PDB file of C-alpha atoms and ligand atoms in Angstrom:
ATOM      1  CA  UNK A   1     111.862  76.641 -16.523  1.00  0.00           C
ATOM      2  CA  UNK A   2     115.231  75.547 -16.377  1.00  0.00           C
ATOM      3  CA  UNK A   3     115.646  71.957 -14.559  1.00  0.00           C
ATOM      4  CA  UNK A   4     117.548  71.177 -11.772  1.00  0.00           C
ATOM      5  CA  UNK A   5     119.341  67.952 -10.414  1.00  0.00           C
ATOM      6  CA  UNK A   6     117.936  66.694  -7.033  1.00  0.00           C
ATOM      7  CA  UNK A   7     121.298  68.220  -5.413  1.00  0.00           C
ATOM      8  CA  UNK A   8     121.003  71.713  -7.378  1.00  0.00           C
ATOM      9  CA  UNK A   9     117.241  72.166  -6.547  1.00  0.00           C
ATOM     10  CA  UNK A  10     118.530  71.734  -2.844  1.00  0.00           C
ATOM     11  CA  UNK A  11     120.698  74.809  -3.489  1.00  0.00           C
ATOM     12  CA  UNK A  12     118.300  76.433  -5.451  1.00  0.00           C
ATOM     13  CA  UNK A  13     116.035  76.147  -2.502  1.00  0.00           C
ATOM     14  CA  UNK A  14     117.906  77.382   0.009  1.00  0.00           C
ATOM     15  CA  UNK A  15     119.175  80.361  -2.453  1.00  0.00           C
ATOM     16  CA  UNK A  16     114.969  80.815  -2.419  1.00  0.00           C
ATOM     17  CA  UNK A  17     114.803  80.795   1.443  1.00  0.00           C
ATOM     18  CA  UNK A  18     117.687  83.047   1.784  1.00  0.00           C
ATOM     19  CA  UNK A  19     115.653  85.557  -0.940  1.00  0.00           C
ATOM     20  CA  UNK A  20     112.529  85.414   1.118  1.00  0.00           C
ATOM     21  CA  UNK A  21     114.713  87.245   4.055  1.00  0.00           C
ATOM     22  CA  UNK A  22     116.486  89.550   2.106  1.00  0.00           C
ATOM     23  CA  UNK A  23     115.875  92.041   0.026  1.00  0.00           C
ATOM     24  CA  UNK A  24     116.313  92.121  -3.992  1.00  0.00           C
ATOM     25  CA  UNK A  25     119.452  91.568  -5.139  1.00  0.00           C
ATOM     26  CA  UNK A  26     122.091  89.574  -7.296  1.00  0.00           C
ATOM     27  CA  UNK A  27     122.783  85.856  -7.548  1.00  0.00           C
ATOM     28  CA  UNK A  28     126.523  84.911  -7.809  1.00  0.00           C
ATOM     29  CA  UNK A  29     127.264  81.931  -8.850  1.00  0.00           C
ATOM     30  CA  UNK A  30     130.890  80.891  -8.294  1.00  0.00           C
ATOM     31  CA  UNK A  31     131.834  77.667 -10.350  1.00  0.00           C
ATOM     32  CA  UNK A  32     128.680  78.333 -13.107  1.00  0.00           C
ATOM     33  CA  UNK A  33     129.695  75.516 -15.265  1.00  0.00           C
ATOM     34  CA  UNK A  34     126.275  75.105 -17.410  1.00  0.00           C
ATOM     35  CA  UNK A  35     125.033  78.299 -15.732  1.00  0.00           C
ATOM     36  CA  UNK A  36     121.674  76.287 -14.403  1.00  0.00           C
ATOM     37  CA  UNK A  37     121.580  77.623 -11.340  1.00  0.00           C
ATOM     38  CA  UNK A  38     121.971  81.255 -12.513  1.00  0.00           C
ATOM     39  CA  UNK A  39     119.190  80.980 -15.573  1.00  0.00           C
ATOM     40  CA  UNK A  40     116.842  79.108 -12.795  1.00  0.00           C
ATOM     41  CA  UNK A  41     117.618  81.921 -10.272  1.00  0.00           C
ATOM     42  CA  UNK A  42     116.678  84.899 -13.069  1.00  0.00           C
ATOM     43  CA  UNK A  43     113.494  82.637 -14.154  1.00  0.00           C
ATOM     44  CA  UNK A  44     111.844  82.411 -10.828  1.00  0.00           C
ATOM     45  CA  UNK A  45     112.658  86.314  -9.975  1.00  0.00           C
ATOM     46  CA  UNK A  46     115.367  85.307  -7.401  1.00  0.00           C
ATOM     47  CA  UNK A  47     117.840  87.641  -8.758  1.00  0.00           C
ATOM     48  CA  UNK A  48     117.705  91.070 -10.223  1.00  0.00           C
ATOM     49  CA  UNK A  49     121.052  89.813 -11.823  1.00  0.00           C
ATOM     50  CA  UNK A  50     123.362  87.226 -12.013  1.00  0.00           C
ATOM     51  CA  UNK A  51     126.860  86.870 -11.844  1.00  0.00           C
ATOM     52  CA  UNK A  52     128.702  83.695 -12.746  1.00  0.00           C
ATOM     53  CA  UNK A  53     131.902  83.114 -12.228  1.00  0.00           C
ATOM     54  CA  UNK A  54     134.484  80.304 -13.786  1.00  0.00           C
ATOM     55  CA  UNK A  55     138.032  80.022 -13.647  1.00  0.00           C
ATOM     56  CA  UNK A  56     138.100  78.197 -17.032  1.00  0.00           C
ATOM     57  CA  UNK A  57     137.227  79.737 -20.060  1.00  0.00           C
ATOM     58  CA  UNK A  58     134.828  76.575 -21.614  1.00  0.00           C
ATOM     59  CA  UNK A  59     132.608  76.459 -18.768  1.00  0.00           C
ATOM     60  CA  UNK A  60     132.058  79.811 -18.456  1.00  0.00           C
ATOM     61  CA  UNK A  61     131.164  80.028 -22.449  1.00  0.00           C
ATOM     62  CA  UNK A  62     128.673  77.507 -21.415  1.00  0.00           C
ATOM     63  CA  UNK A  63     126.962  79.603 -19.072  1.00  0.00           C
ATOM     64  CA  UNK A  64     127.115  82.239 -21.235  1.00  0.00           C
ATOM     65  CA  UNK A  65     125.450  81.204 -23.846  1.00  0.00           C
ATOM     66  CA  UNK A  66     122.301  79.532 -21.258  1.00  0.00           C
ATOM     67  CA  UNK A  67     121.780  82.855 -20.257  1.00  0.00           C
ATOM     68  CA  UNK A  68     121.943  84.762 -23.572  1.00  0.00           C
ATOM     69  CA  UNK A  69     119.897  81.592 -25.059  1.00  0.00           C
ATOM     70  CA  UNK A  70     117.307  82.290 -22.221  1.00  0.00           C
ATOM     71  CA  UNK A  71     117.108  85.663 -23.197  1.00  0.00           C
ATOM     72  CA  UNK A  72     119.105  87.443 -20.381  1.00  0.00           C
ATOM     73  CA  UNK A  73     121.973  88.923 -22.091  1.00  0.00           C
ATOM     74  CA  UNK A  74     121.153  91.922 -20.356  1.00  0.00           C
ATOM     75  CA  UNK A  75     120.717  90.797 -16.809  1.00  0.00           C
ATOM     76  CA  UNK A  76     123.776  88.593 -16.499  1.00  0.00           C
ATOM     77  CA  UNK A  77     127.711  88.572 -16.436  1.00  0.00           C
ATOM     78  CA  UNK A  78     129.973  85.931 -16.810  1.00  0.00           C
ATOM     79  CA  UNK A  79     133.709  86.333 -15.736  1.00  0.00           C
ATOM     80  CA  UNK A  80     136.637  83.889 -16.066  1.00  0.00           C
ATOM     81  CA  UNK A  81     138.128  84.143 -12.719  1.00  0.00           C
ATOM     82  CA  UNK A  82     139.370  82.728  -9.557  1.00  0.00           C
ATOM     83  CA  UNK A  83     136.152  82.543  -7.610  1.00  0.00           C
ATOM     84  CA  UNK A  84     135.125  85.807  -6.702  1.00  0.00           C
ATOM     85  CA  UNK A  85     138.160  87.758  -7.888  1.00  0.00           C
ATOM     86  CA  UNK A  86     137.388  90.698  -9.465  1.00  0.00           C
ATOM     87  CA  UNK A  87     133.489  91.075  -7.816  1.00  0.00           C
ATOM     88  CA  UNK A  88     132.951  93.870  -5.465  1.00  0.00           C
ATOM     89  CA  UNK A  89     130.342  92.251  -3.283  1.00  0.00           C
ATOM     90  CA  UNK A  90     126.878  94.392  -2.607  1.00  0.00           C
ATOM     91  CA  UNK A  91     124.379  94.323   0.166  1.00  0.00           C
ATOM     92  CA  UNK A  92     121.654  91.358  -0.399  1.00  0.00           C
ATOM     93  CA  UNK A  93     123.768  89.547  -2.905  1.00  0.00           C
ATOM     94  CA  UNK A  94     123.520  85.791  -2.404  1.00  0.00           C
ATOM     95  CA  UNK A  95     127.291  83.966  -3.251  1.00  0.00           C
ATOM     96  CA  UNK A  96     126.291  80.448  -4.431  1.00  0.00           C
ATOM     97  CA  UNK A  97     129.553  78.049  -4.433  1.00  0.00           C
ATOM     98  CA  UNK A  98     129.033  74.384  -5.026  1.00  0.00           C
ATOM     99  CA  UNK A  99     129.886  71.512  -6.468  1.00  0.00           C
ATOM    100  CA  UNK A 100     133.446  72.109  -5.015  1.00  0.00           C
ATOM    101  CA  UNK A 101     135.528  70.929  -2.547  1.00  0.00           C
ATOM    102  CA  UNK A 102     135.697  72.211   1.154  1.00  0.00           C
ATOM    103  CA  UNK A 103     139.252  73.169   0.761  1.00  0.00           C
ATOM    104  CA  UNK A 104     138.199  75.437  -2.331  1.00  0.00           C
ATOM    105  CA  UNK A 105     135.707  76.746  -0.925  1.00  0.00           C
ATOM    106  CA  UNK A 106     137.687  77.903   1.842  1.00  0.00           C
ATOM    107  CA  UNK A 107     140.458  79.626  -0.429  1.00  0.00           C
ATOM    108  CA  UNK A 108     137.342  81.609  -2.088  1.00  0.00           C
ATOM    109  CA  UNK A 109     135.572  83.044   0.531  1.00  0.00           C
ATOM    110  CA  UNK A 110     139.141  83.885   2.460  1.00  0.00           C
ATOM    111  CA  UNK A 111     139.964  85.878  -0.488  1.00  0.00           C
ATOM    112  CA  UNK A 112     136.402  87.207  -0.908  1.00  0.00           C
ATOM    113  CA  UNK A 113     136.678  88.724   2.922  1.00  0.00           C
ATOM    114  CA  UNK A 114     140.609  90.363   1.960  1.00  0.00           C
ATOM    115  CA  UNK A 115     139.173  91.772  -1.070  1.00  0.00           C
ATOM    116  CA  UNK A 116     135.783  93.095   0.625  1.00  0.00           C
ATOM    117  CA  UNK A 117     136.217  93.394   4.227  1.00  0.00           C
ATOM    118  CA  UNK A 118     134.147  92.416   7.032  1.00  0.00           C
ATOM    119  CA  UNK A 119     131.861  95.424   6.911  1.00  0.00           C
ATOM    120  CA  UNK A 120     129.746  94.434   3.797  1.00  0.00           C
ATOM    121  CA  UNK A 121     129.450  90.839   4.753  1.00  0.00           C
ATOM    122  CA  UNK A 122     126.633  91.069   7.312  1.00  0.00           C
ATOM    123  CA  UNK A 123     124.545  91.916   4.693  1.00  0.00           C
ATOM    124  CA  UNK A 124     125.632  89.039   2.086  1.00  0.00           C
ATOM    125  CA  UNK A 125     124.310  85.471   2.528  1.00  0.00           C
ATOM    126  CA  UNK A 126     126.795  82.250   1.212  1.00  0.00           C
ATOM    127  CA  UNK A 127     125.209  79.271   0.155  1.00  0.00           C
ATOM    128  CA  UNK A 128     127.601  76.416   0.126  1.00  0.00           C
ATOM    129  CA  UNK A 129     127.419  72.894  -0.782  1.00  0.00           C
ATOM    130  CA  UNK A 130     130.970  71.241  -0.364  1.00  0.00           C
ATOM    131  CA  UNK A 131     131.271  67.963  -2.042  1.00  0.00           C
ATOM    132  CA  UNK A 132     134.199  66.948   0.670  1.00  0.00           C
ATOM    133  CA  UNK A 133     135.976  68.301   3.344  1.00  0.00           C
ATOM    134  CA  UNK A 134     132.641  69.533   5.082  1.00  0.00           C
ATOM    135  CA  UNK A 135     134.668  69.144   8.943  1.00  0.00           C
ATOM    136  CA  UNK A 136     137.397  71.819   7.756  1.00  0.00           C
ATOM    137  CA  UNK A 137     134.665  74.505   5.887  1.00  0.00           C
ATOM    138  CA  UNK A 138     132.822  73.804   9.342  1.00  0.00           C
ATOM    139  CA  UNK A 139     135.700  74.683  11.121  1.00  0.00           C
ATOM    140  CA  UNK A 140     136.639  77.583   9.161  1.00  0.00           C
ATOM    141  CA  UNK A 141     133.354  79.363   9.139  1.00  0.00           C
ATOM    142  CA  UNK A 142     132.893  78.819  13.153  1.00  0.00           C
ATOM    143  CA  UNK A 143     136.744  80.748  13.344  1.00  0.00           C
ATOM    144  CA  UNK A 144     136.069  83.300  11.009  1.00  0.00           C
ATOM    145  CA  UNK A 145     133.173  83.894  12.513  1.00  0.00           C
ATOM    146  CA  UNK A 146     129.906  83.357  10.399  1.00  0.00           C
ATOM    147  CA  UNK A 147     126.965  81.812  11.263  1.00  0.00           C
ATOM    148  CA  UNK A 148     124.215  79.283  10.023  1.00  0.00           C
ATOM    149  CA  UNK A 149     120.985  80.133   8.788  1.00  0.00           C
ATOM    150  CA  UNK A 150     120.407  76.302   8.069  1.00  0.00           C
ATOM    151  CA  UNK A 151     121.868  73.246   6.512  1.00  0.00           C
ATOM    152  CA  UNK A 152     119.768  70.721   3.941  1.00  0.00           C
ATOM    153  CA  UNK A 153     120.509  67.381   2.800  1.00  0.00           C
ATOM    154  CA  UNK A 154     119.649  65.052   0.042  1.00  0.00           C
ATOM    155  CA  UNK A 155     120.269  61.854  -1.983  1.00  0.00           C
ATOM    156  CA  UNK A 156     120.509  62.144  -5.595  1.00  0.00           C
ATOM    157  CA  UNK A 157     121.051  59.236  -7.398  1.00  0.00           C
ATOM    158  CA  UNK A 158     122.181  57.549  -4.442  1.00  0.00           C
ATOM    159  CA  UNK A 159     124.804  59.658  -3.376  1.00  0.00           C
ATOM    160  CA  UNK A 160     124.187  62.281  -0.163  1.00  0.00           C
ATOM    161  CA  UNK A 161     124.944  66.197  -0.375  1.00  0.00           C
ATOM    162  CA  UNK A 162     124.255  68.477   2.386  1.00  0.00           C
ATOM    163  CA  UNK A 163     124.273  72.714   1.723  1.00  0.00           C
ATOM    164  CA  UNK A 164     124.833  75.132   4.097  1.00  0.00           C
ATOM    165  CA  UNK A 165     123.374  78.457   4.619  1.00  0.00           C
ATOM    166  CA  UNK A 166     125.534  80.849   6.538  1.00  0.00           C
ATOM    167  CA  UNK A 167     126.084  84.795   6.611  1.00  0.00           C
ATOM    168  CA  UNK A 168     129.043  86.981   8.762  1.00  0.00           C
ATOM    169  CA  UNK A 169     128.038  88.051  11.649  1.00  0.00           C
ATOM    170  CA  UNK A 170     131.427  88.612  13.030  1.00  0.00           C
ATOM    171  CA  UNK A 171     131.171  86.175  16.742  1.00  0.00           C
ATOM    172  CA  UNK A 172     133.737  83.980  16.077  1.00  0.00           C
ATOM    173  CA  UNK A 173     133.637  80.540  17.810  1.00  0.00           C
ATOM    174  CA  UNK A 174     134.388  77.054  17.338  1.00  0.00           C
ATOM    175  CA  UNK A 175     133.140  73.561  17.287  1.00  0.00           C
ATOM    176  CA  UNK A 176     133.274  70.226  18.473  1.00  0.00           C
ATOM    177  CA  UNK A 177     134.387  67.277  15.896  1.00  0.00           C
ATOM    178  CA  UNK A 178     131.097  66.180  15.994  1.00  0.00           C
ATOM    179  CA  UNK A 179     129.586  69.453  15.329  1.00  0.00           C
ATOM    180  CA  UNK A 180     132.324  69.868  12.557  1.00  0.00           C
ATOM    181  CA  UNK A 181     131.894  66.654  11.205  1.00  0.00           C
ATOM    182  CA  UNK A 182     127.995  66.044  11.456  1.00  0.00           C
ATOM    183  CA  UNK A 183     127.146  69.612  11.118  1.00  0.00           C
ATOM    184  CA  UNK A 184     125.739  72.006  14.458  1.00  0.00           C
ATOM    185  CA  UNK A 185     122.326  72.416  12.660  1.00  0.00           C
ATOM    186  CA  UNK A 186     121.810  68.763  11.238  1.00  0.00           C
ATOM    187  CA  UNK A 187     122.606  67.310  14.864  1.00  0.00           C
ATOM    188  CA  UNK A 188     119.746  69.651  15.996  1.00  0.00           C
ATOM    189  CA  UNK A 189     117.371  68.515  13.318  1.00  0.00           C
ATOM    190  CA  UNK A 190     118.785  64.931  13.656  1.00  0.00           C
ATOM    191  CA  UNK A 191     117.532  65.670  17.904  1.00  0.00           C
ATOM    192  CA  UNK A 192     114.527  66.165  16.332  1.00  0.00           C
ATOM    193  CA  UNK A 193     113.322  63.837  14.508  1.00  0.00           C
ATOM    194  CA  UNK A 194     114.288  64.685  10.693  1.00  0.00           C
ATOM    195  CA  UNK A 195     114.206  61.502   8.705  1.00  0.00           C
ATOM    196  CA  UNK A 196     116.448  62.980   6.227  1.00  0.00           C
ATOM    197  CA  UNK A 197     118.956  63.769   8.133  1.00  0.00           C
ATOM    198  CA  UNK A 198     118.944  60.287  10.036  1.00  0.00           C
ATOM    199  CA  UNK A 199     119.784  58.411   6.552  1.00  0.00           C
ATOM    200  CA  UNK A 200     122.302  61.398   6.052  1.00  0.00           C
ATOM    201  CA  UNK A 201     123.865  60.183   9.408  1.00  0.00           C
ATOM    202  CA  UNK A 202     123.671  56.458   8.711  1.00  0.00           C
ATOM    203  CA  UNK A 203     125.546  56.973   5.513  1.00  0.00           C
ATOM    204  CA  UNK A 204     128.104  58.876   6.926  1.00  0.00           C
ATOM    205  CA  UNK A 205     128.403  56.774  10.393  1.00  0.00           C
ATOM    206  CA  UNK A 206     129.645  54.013   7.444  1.00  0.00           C
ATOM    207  CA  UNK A 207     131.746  56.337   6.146  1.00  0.00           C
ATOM    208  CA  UNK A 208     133.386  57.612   8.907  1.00  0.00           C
ATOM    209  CA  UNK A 209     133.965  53.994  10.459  1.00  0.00           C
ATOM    210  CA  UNK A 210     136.691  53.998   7.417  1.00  0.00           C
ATOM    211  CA  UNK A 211     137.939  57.355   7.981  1.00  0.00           C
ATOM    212  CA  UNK A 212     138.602  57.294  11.640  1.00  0.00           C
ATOM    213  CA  UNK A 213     141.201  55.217  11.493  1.00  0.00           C
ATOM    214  CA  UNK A 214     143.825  57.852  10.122  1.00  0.00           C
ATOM    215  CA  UNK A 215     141.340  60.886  10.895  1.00  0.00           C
ATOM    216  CA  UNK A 216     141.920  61.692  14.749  1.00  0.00           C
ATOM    217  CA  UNK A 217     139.018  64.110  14.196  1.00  0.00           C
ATOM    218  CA  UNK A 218     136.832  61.938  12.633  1.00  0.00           C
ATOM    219  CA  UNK A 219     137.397  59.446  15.633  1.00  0.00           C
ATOM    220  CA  UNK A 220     136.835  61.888  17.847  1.00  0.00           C
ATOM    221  CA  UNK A 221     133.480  63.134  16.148  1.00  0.00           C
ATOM    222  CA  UNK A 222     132.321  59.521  16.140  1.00  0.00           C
ATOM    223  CA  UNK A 223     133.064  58.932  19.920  1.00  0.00           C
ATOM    224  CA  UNK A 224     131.340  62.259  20.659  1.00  0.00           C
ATOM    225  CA  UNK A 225     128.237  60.997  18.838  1.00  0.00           C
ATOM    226  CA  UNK A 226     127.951  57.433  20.428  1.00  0.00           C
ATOM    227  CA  UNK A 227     128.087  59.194  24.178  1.00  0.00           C
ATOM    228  CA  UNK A 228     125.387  61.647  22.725  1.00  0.00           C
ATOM    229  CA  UNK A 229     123.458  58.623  21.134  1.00  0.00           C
ATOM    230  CA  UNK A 230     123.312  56.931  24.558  1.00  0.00           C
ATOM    231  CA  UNK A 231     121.736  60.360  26.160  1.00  0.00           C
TER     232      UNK A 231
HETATM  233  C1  SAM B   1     131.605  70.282 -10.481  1.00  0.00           C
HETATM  234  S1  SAM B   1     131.320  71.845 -11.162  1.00  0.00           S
HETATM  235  C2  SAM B   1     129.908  72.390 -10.235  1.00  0.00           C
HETATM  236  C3  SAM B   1     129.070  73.320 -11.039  1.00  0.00           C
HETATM  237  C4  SAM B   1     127.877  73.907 -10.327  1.00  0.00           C
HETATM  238  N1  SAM B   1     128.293  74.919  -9.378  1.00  0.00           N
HETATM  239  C5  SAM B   1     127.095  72.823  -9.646  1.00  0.00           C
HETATM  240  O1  SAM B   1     127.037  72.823  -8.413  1.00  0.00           O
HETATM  241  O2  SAM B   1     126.538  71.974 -10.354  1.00  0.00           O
HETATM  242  C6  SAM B   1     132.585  72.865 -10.483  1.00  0.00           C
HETATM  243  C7  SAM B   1     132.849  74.078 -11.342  1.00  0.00           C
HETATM  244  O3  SAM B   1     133.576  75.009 -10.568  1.00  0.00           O
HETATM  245  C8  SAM B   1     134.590  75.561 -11.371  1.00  0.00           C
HETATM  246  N2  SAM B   1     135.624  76.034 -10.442  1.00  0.00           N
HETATM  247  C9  SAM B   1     136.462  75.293  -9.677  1.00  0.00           C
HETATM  248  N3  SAM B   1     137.226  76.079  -8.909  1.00  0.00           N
HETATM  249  C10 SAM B   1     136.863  77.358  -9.178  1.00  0.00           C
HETATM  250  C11 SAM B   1     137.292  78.619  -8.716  1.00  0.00           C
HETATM  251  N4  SAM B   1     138.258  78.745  -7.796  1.00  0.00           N
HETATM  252  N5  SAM B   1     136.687  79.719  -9.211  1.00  0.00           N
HETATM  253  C12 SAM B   1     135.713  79.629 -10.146  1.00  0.00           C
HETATM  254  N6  SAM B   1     135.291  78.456 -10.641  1.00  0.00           N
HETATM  255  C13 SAM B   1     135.839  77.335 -10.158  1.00  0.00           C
HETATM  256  C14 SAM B   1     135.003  74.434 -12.306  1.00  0.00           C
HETATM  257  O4  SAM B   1     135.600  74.928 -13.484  1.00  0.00           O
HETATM  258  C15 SAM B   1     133.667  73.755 -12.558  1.00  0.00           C
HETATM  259  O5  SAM B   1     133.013  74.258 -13.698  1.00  0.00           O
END
């Protein structure tokens, strides 16, 4: 079985949850590099296929050959493209992008919904985990109108990653800067008691005692969370 960092097993997992709710279908994996994700995905039965995307040509031969290696030549499909350029998106596939930033993130999935339209989106679940930038993809999904299934975080090897689960469901909205820059469902686990998530929020309470001082947002988001502290 095909190992995982801490941070990838978080994606894998939630890649498993979003499985469990969905019917069969393919994995695409947008930024492949080594193609781990992908192979793990076709080992455990996740994916009737994979598809893994790269928009450089060494990375993508990387993947390649894990999956051909692993034996699933015929399964799998690796393109050299800008994220999900050139893939016609089907009911009950599961988009994986991580390991990018926010702002990329948001350039693939906006061109994912010109090329596709709305109407097949419903049925399509996104896994993201950005490694920065996590207020603006926040921002963007609440405007463009998708929703969370959940949000995970973890520490590996002392740094903290967080992955989103979200799918289209079309009610556009929008957020606080807390909710943008803590996250709406890991301010709701944080409520309740996830121990996780309180180290998550320690770390980035540090972090954003930097930021705030040229972020207006992040200032803001801070503020917001002291008042709801003191509740
Ligand atoms: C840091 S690696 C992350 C790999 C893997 N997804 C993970 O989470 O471990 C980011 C990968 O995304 C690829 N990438 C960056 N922007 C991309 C884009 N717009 N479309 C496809 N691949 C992209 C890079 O070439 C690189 O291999």
């Amino acid at each position: 079985m095909q190992e995982l960092t801490v941070r990838l097993e978080m994606v894998f997992e939630q890649v498993k949850t979003a499985r469990s709710v969905i019917g069969s279908g393919r994995v695409i994996d947008v930024g492949s590099d080594h193609g781990y994700l992908a192979l793990r995905c076709l080992e455990e039965e996740l994916a009737d296929t994979a598809v893994c995307t790269e928009i450089h040509k060494a990375p993508a031969r990387r993947s390649e050959m894990a999956l051909n290696d692993a034996g699933y030549k015929e399964r799998s499909s690796v393109l050299v493209t800008d994220g999900l350029m050139g893939v016609k998106l089907q009911k009950n596939d599961i988009v994986v992008i991580a390991g990018m930033g926010g702002l990329n993130i948001i350039d693939i999935i906006t061109k994912a919904v010109e090329d596709n339209g709305t109407g097949v989106l419903g049925d399509v679940v996104f896994v993201l985990q950005p490694q920065k930038s996590n207020d603006a993809v926040r921002q963007f999904l609440a405007s463009k109108g998708f929703n969370y299934q959940d949000e995970s975080v973890c520490c590996d090897r002392n740094i903290f990653y967080n992955c989103m689960r979200v799918a289209y469901t079309g009610k556009s909205g929008t957020v606080t800067s807390e909710e943008a820059c803590y996250g709406p469902v890991l301010l709701d686990k944080y409520n309740n008691g996830d121990e996780k998530v309180r180290e998550y929020f320690v770390h980035l309470n540090e972090i954003f005692e930097v930021r705030q001082r040229s972020n207006p947002t992040v200032r803001s988001a801070l503020e917001e969370r002291r008042k709801n502290e003191c509740k």
